[in-house]
Amino acid sequence: MKTESQFDIQMDASLLDSLLAHIGFIDSEGILLKANNAWKTFGNRDTDFKRTQEGENHFETLQAAIEKGNDYALKMLLGIRKVIKGEKESFSLSYPIQTKPETYWFNLTVRPCDDYRCYMLIHEDITTSMRERNRKQELKNRYQVQFEQSLDGILITDTKGTVIDANPAACNLLGRKCPELIGSRREDIMDVTDANYQQALSKRKSKGTYQLETAMIHKNGSLIPVEITSRAYRNHEGKLRAIVSFRDISRRKKAEEDLQQNQRFTELALNSIPGVFLVLDKNGNLVRWNKQMFKELGYSKEELNNKNALDFIVEEEREKVQQKMAECIKTGHLSVETKVTARDGSVKDYFLFAKRFVEKGEPYIVGAGLDITDSKITERENRRHRLMLQQLFENAPVGIAIVDTKNKIQQVNKSFEKIFEYSQEEVMNRNINKLIVPQHKFSEAATISSVTRDGESLQTETVRLSKNNKRIPVLVGGIPVKVEDEVIAIYGMYVDITDQREYQQKIERALQEKNVLLAELHHRVKNNLALINSLLELQLFDSSDQKLTDELTSVKNRILTIASIHEVLYRNGNLTNIPFGNFLEEFTSSGTMLGETVSKAVQLEYDADNIYLDIDQSIPAGLLVNELLSLIFSVTDESSASHIAIKLREYDTRLHLVIEGDHMLPCPAKARKESSLSNVLINTLVKQLDGVLLWPNQDETYQKFECIFTKRNGCGPARELIEQTL
């Protein structure tokens, strides 16, 4: 008869059977009371560690496995007994079961039922997770071995390039201990200035990996050429990391340098390695070929099958190539330039060379073809450029001589022959300095040759000798010809400047004559003005009308002012710029002005601070000084003796003309408003200077006139007239 516990298990059987886990119930004696379908099905497997059948003692099943040496069975037995005795609330154990095909992993959980009359055993299949775990562990172990034993340097870095770990090979290659490397930045151990390296970092951000050749920094500061492979990954914490694997390629680089030093030998060796590789039978049919046939000519493998070599040759060249192939079968070698048709219909220039070999009594041709299309185009272009340069050299309007580094002439052009009257044959291999340089110019010529041989261009004006010892003024230019920073020849260029010298001398003579004439012109103008002034003096002598006398005196002073400017022009020698201080000296020392200062008891001083004005500003500025002094003297007498200073100051492009003194005008405002000829002239002269006149303030004891205007640089009408005269 069934117990209550058995009845409950029977009632829940359908639910248990739906579960994937192997579930069984045992009593305290180990009898298996009930098991679900998963338990029963797995119990049919061929294994030493079977599932107990219902009604059998589970402890005996475990004991049998223990006797066969199964340690997991012993752990299970001890764990289940502890739960039954109440020493543990539950028991868990992960264990394997080995069948003939494969190994299964389960996680056993033992816990008592609610009434403690039976105990539930749950075997969860964890085979998949355990396999993955074991696989990861194996990969980890394998990686650790590879990391430690690898001959390549391996670094683990974070996203900023800081080293997190380094293997022994990395430490050895970089000459640093592991603690020294850990925490290093990429700029401490990498040549981060390498553009290829920066580009590779960007590539890794987008694709997760990169590979390149660059340099790493040894502890002693030397650069180590390396080949680097880097790949980004995320660790178990989800942080982005990078594995940087590198190997020292110094030997390879050294080999490359050795190859470069033996470039000629290398080129010959490379020329023996064909570009397009072909093996032909005696009839010219293709037997074997390399991938360059696809790349260079565009034919597919299917199209090359059963093709004859002559099928690729343009029609007009086929007979020639066929004859060469027949000769190769007889003589053993072939070389020919021809035109080959590509898959897209384009025609390329090829150089073909081949050798004959015999296999099993049958002759074959093994050959290669080099695409020389670009070199043919370049050759034609170079030929055209050489012709252009040669024509330019021959027909240049200046004399040109090509000399070597020992100053020996290698070639001259027609203009050189014409200038120095030597033929090409007469100058070949002769020292150019000994040939055309006068004795007193040897040192100069040697300097020109030395400087040009050092790689600098130079030009100077000098004298050279023709074949008939005629002195020829020339403009000499030396231009070095460099190949890879080495001067291999020098272009000597000679421009005959005989006509220019004659023109220059004529111009200088004409200019000197013009200057003399213009100076004399100013002197004559000054003398004529002096004559007019003398006539006015006579008129003043006969005049009894005081008003007329005053007016004639004003006119005389204005004429003397203009005459003073022309006198300064004549004495100075510079007919365009007038030292205004010299004018003031001439002006204040003239008889009329000197008489005014003496009669009025006025002390007159001037200071122009070495300022020069052109003639268009000198005359109105001088007349303005005259008119302002005349205005001041008209109200000055001996009882109001004073000190008057005339100053001209220059501030950048601005000029300040100042006349200042104590109580120069009793009523400046009234004098300014008078409609006199003097005021009209003052306003007109200020306008000619394109300036502004500031009148004195009558409320101040110390008064001053100030005219502010912009300095001109000889661009007025007078300047234009002088230039036309010159």
Tab-separated table of C-alpha atoms in Angstrom, residues 128-447:
chain	number	residue	atom	x	y	z
A	128	THR	CA	27.001	23.777	-22.663
A	129	SER	CA	28.080	26.342	-20.056
A	130	MET	CA	30.859	24.096	-18.778
A	131	ARG	CA	32.154	23.504	-22.276
A	132	GLU	CA	32.189	27.253	-22.853
A	133	ARG	CA	33.866	27.809	-19.513
A	134	ASN	CA	36.469	25.145	-20.247
A	135	ARG	CA	36.974	26.582	-23.732
A	136	LYS	CA	37.562	30.034	-22.283
A	137	GLN	CA	39.909	28.645	-19.693
A	138	GLU	CA	41.786	26.759	-22.372
A	139	LEU	CA	41.980	29.905	-24.495
A	140	LYS	CA	43.136	31.840	-21.461
A	141	ASN	CA	45.808	29.281	-20.707
A	142	ARG	CA	46.794	29.127	-24.339
A	143	TYR	CA	46.909	32.943	-24.521
A	144	GLN	CA	48.948	33.110	-21.314
A	145	VAL	CA	51.474	30.640	-22.730
A	146	GLN	CA	51.602	32.532	-26.006
A	147	PHE	CA	51.874	35.859	-24.129
A	148	GLU	CA	54.750	34.623	-21.988
A	149	GLN	CA	56.572	32.517	-24.577
A	150	SER	CA	56.001	34.601	-27.712
A	151	LEU	CA	59.119	35.865	-29.491
A	152	ASP	CA	57.116	38.926	-30.547
A	153	GLY	CA	56.679	41.790	-28.118
A	154	ILE	CA	53.105	42.069	-26.797
A	155	LEU	CA	51.635	45.074	-24.988
A	156	ILE	CA	48.172	45.484	-23.479
A	157	THR	CA	47.067	49.125	-23.538
A	158	ASP	CA	44.005	51.194	-22.670
A	159	THR	CA	42.222	53.602	-25.011
A	160	LYS	CA	44.744	56.378	-24.275
A	161	GLY	CA	47.705	54.185	-25.194
A	162	THR	CA	48.871	53.655	-21.607
A	163	VAL	CA	50.575	50.267	-21.123
A	164	ILE	CA	48.717	47.929	-18.752
A	165	ASP	CA	50.833	44.798	-19.252
A	166	ALA	CA	53.888	43.689	-21.238
A	167	ASN	CA	55.363	40.280	-22.003
A	168	PRO	CA	59.065	39.393	-21.572
A	169	ALA	CA	59.762	39.766	-25.299
A	170	ALA	CA	58.435	43.362	-25.250
A	171	CYS	CA	60.633	44.171	-22.253
A	172	ASN	CA	63.660	42.671	-23.979
A	173	LEU	CA	63.053	44.450	-27.297
A	174	LEU	CA	62.535	47.852	-25.625
A	175	GLY	CA	65.312	47.413	-23.054
A	176	ARG	CA	62.961	48.035	-20.123
A	177	LYS	CA	61.732	45.973	-17.214
A	178	CYS	CA	58.033	45.192	-16.960
A	179	PRO	CA	57.393	47.705	-14.105
A	180	GLU	CA	59.073	50.385	-16.228
A	181	LEU	CA	56.781	49.670	-19.168
A	182	ILE	CA	53.553	49.483	-17.184
A	183	GLY	CA	52.111	52.982	-17.009
A	184	SER	CA	54.169	54.219	-19.978
A	185	ARG	CA	52.365	56.362	-22.555
A	186	ARG	CA	52.442	55.640	-26.252
A	187	GLU	CA	54.633	58.718	-26.864
A	188	ASP	CA	57.211	57.252	-24.430
A	189	ILE	CA	57.731	54.130	-26.540
A	190	MET	CA	56.344	54.993	-29.989
A	191	ASP	CA	57.303	57.395	-32.746
A	192	VAL	CA	53.900	59.138	-32.570
A	193	THR	CA	55.026	61.745	-35.146
A	194	ASP	CA	54.853	59.069	-37.844
A	195	ALA	CA	51.902	60.012	-40.072
A	196	ASN	CA	51.332	56.336	-40.899
A	197	TYR	CA	50.997	55.575	-37.198
A	198	GLN	CA	48.398	58.332	-36.725
A	199	GLN	CA	46.473	57.011	-39.721
A	200	ALA	CA	46.633	53.478	-38.290
A	201	LEU	CA	45.153	54.642	-34.960
A	202	SER	CA	42.224	56.170	-36.856
A	203	LYS	CA	41.794	52.901	-38.756
A	204	ARG	CA	41.690	50.915	-35.505
A	205	LYS	CA	38.931	53.204	-34.189
A	206	SER	CA	36.784	52.375	-37.190
A	207	LYS	CA	37.771	48.751	-37.939
A	208	GLY	CA	39.148	47.571	-34.598
A	209	THR	CA	42.545	46.563	-35.987
A	210	TYR	CA	45.548	47.841	-37.917
A	211	GLN	CA	48.939	46.707	-39.172
A	212	LEU	CA	51.883	48.874	-40.126
A	213	GLU	CA	55.618	49.378	-40.027
A	214	THR	CA	56.901	52.183	-37.794
A	215	ALA	CA	59.502	52.767	-35.074
A	216	MET	CA	59.501	52.208	-31.313
A	217	ILE	CA	61.779	53.891	-28.797
A	218	HIS	CA	64.401	51.845	-26.925
A	219	LYS	CA	65.296	52.813	-23.372
A	220	ASN	CA	68.582	54.274	-24.638
A	221	GLY	CA	66.640	56.578	-26.994
A	222	SER	CA	67.376	54.756	-30.234
A	223	LEU	CA	64.572	53.982	-32.686
A	224	ILE	CA	63.784	50.351	-33.413
A	225	PRO	CA	62.048	49.614	-36.730
A	226	VAL	CA	59.124	47.303	-35.980
A	227	GLU	CA	56.140	45.687	-37.639
A	228	ILE	CA	53.062	46.234	-35.465
A	229	THR	CA	49.714	44.492	-35.405
A	230	SER	CA	47.038	45.881	-33.092
A	231	ARG	CA	43.517	44.767	-32.322
A	232	ALA	CA	40.941	46.300	-29.995
A	233	TYR	CA	38.799	44.192	-27.641
A	234	ARG	CA	36.697	44.523	-24.511
A	235	ASN	CA	37.715	42.770	-21.321
A	236	HIS	CA	35.381	40.962	-18.929
A	237	GLU	CA	34.540	44.306	-17.318
A	238	GLY	CA	33.476	45.716	-20.682
A	239	LYS	CA	36.426	48.127	-20.870
A	240	LEU	CA	38.041	48.763	-24.233
A	241	ARG	CA	41.588	47.468	-24.485
A	242	ALA	CA	44.116	46.916	-27.275
A	243	ILE	CA	46.609	44.125	-27.917
A	244	VAL	CA	49.714	45.536	-29.602
A	245	SER	CA	51.995	42.867	-31.040
A	246	PHE	CA	55.309	43.932	-32.575
A	247	ARG	CA	58.462	42.372	-33.909
A	248	ASP	CA	61.900	43.828	-34.519
A	249	ILE	CA	62.501	44.182	-38.264
A	250	SER	CA	65.927	45.799	-37.924
A	251	ARG	CA	67.548	42.981	-39.838
A	252	ARG	CA	65.019	43.281	-42.599
A	253	LYS	CA	65.510	47.035	-42.706
A	254	LYS	CA	69.258	46.543	-42.761
A	255	ALA	CA	68.813	44.157	-45.660
A	256	GLU	CA	66.713	46.766	-47.447
A	257	GLU	CA	69.421	49.368	-46.878
A	258	ASP	CA	72.009	46.949	-48.227
A	259	LEU	CA	69.821	46.416	-51.268
A	260	GLN	CA	69.596	50.161	-51.808
A	261	GLN	CA	73.377	50.461	-51.615
A	262	ASN	CA	73.623	47.815	-54.312
A	263	GLN	CA	70.856	49.326	-56.393
A	264	ARG	CA	72.402	48.531	-59.714
A	265	PHE	CA	72.882	44.897	-58.790
A	266	THR	CA	69.351	44.778	-57.362
A	267	GLU	CA	67.858	46.303	-60.513
A	268	LEU	CA	69.584	43.677	-62.636
A	269	ALA	CA	68.308	40.960	-60.291
A	270	LEU	CA	64.783	42.336	-60.392
A	271	ASN	CA	64.923	42.529	-64.175
A	272	SER	CA	65.421	38.766	-64.173
A	273	ILE	CA	62.063	38.381	-62.413
A	274	PRO	CA	59.468	38.755	-65.172
A	275	GLY	CA	56.338	40.799	-64.745
A	276	VAL	CA	54.018	38.726	-66.916
A	277	PHE	CA	55.212	35.131	-66.628
A	278	LEU	CA	54.447	32.638	-69.399
A	279	VAL	CA	55.257	29.059	-70.295
A	280	LEU	CA	54.615	28.191	-73.961
A	281	ASP	CA	54.849	24.956	-75.878
A	282	LYS	CA	56.757	24.770	-79.138
A	283	ASN	CA	53.696	26.042	-81.033
A	284	GLY	CA	53.272	29.090	-78.803
A	285	ASN	CA	50.227	27.807	-76.902
A	286	LEU	CA	49.920	28.933	-73.264
A	287	VAL	CA	50.721	26.202	-70.773
A	288	ARG	CA	51.181	28.200	-67.548
A	289	TRP	CA	50.931	31.859	-66.564
A	290	ASN	CA	50.945	34.048	-63.440
A	291	LYS	CA	48.404	36.417	-61.954
A	292	GLN	CA	49.988	39.436	-63.634
A	293	MET	CA	48.299	38.259	-66.819
A	294	PHE	CA	44.983	38.996	-65.143
A	295	LYS	CA	46.096	42.237	-63.543
A	296	GLU	CA	48.007	43.840	-66.411
A	297	LEU	CA	46.081	42.593	-69.417
A	298	GLY	CA	42.658	42.025	-67.873
A	299	TYR	CA	42.036	38.489	-69.203
A	300	SER	CA	40.293	35.903	-67.031
A	301	LYS	CA	41.542	32.375	-66.440
A	302	GLU	CA	38.873	30.951	-68.721
A	303	GLU	CA	39.854	33.321	-71.539
A	304	LEU	CA	43.515	32.322	-71.263
A	305	ASN	CA	42.815	28.609	-71.635
A	306	ASN	CA	43.800	27.297	-75.075
A	307	LYS	CA	45.170	30.727	-76.061
A	308	ASN	CA	48.204	31.193	-78.260
A	309	ALA	CA	50.793	33.845	-77.356
A	310	LEU	CA	50.409	35.419	-80.792
A	311	ASP	CA	46.722	36.140	-80.026
A	312	PHE	CA	47.868	38.970	-77.709
A	313	ILE	CA	50.194	40.584	-80.242
A	314	VAL	CA	48.841	43.316	-82.521
A	315	GLU	CA	48.398	42.040	-86.068
A	316	GLU	CA	51.194	44.060	-87.678
A	317	GLU	CA	53.721	42.738	-85.113
A	318	ARG	CA	52.743	39.043	-85.135
A	319	GLU	CA	55.040	37.903	-87.929
A	320	LYS	CA	58.067	39.494	-86.237
A	321	VAL	CA	57.253	37.908	-82.860
A	322	GLN	CA	56.574	34.518	-84.489
A	323	GLN	CA	60.019	34.597	-86.088
A	324	LYS	CA	61.572	35.476	-82.724
A	325	MET	CA	59.774	32.540	-81.069
A	326	ALA	CA	61.069	30.176	-83.765
A	327	GLU	CA	64.590	31.525	-83.216
A	328	CYS	CA	64.190	30.964	-79.451
A	329	ILE	CA	63.355	27.286	-80.042
A	330	LYS	CA	66.560	26.988	-82.082
A	331	THR	CA	68.968	29.345	-80.288
A	332	GLY	CA	67.580	29.152	-76.774
A	333	HIS	CA	66.769	32.830	-76.083
A	334	LEU	CA	64.444	35.632	-77.187
A	335	SER	CA	64.116	39.376	-76.594
A	336	VAL	CA	61.862	41.747	-78.467
A	337	GLU	CA	59.825	44.922	-78.036
A	338	THR	CA	56.291	44.694	-79.327
A	339	LYS	CA	52.743	45.879	-78.808
A	340	VAL	CA	50.241	43.803	-76.837
A	341	THR	CA	46.450	44.055	-76.877
A	342	ALA	CA	44.749	44.096	-73.477
A	343	ARG	CA	41.267	42.706	-72.731
A	344	ASP	CA	39.679	46.177	-72.948
A	345	GLY	CA	41.172	46.750	-76.425
A	346	SER	CA	43.944	49.113	-75.289
A	347	VAL	CA	47.428	48.608	-76.729
A	348	LYS	CA	50.476	48.498	-74.452
A	349	ASP	CA	54.193	48.486	-75.165
A	350	TYR	CA	55.942	45.378	-73.821
A	351	PHE	CA	59.474	44.114	-73.669
A	352	LEU	CA	59.485	40.326	-73.984
A	353	PHE	CA	62.405	38.069	-73.078
A	354	ALA	CA	62.473	34.283	-72.845
A	355	LYS	CA	64.584	31.154	-72.573
A	356	ARG	CA	64.120	27.661	-73.969
A	357	PHE	CA	64.030	24.590	-71.767
A	358	VAL	CA	63.331	20.925	-72.530
A	359	GLU	CA	60.991	18.737	-70.508
A	360	LYS	CA	60.597	15.047	-71.386
A	361	GLY	CA	62.113	15.662	-74.770
A	362	GLU	CA	59.692	18.475	-75.671
A	363	PRO	CA	60.953	22.080	-76.043
A	364	TYR	CA	59.185	24.808	-74.101
A	365	ILE	CA	59.633	28.563	-73.843
A	366	VAL	CA	59.607	30.230	-70.429
A	367	GLY	CA	59.464	33.982	-70.645
A	368	ALA	CA	58.367	37.233	-69.106
A	369	GLY	CA	56.960	40.477	-70.367
A	370	LEU	CA	57.533	43.924	-68.847
A	371	ASP	CA	55.025	46.703	-69.461
A	372	ILE	CA	57.111	49.598	-70.796
A	373	THR	CA	54.173	51.762	-71.907
A	374	ASP	CA	54.844	54.464	-69.320
A	375	SER	CA	58.576	54.403	-69.958
A	376	LYS	CA	57.922	54.767	-73.693
A	377	ILE	CA	55.685	57.769	-73.046
A	378	THR	CA	58.269	59.207	-70.662
A	379	GLU	CA	61.019	58.587	-73.179
A	380	ARG	CA	59.086	60.457	-75.866
A	381	GLU	CA	58.365	63.330	-73.444
A	382	ASN	CA	61.998	63.466	-72.331
A	383	ARG	CA	63.138	63.525	-75.930
A	384	ARG	CA	60.748	66.389	-76.638
A	385	HIS	CA	61.924	68.286	-73.547
A	386	ARG	CA	65.576	67.738	-74.456
A	387	LEU	CA	64.924	69.129	-77.923
A	388	MET	CA	63.102	72.129	-76.476
A	389	LEU	CA	65.905	72.817	-73.975
A	390	GLN	CA	68.544	72.382	-76.643
A	391	GLN	CA	66.756	74.838	-78.952
A	392	LEU	CA	66.330	77.274	-76.066
A	393	PHE	CA	70.039	76.942	-75.260
A	394	GLU	CA	71.139	77.390	-78.857
A	395	ASN	CA	68.833	80.327	-79.677
A	396	ALA	CA	68.888	82.195	-76.362
A	397	PRO	CA	69.585	85.939	-76.822
A	398	VAL	CA	72.217	85.815	-74.041
A	399	GLY	CA	75.551	84.068	-74.200
A	400	ILE	CA	75.570	80.748	-72.317
A	401	ALA	CA	78.524	78.516	-71.510
A	402	ILE	CA	78.258	75.155	-69.748
A	403	VAL	CA	81.378	74.472	-67.670
A	404	ASP	CA	82.313	71.598	-65.378
A	405	THR	CA	83.389	71.990	-61.751
A	406	LYS	CA	86.980	72.644	-62.912
A	407	ASN	CA	85.837	75.651	-65.022
A	408	LYS	CA	86.433	73.788	-68.303
A	409	ILE	CA	83.990	74.667	-71.067
A	410	GLN	CA	81.779	71.804	-72.255
A	411	GLN	CA	79.432	73.689	-74.575
A	412	VAL	CA	78.573	77.241	-75.658
A	413	ASN	CA	75.646	78.641	-77.605
A	414	LYS	CA	75.502	80.876	-80.657
A	415	SER	CA	75.131	84.103	-78.655
A	416	PHE	CA	78.330	83.267	-76.725
A	417	GLU	CA	80.172	82.745	-80.028
A	418	LYS	CA	78.834	86.080	-81.295
A	419	ILE	CA	79.722	88.067	-78.160
A	420	PHE	CA	83.241	86.711	-77.668
A	421	GLU	CA	84.006	85.795	-81.308
A	422	TYR	CA	85.051	82.201	-80.451
A	423	SER	CA	83.747	79.103	-82.204
A	424	GLN	CA	82.533	75.993	-80.382
A	425	GLU	CA	85.675	74.069	-81.365
A	426	GLU	CA	87.981	76.829	-80.105
A	427	VAL	CA	86.591	76.887	-76.565
A	428	MET	CA	86.007	73.175	-75.866
A	429	ASN	CA	87.726	71.996	-72.628
A	430	ARG	CA	89.410	75.360	-72.117
A	431	ASN	CA	89.347	77.166	-68.781
A	432	ILE	CA	86.723	79.875	-69.158
A	433	ASN	CA	88.399	82.245	-66.693
A	434	LYS	CA	91.738	82.053	-68.505
A	435	LEU	CA	89.960	82.462	-71.842
A	436	ILE	CA	87.818	85.587	-71.402
A	437	VAL	CA	88.667	87.159	-68.000
A	438	PRO	CA	91.039	90.195	-67.950
A	439	GLN	CA	94.029	89.822	-65.640
A	440	HIS	CA	92.805	92.451	-63.151
A	441	LYS	CA	89.507	90.532	-62.850
A	442	PHE	CA	90.999	87.086	-62.056
A	443	SER	CA	90.258	87.373	-58.349
A	444	GLU	CA	86.646	88.386	-59.034
A	445	ALA	CA	86.160	85.497	-61.505
A	446	ALA	CA	87.658	82.992	-59.050
A	447	THR	CA	85.217	84.175	-56.373
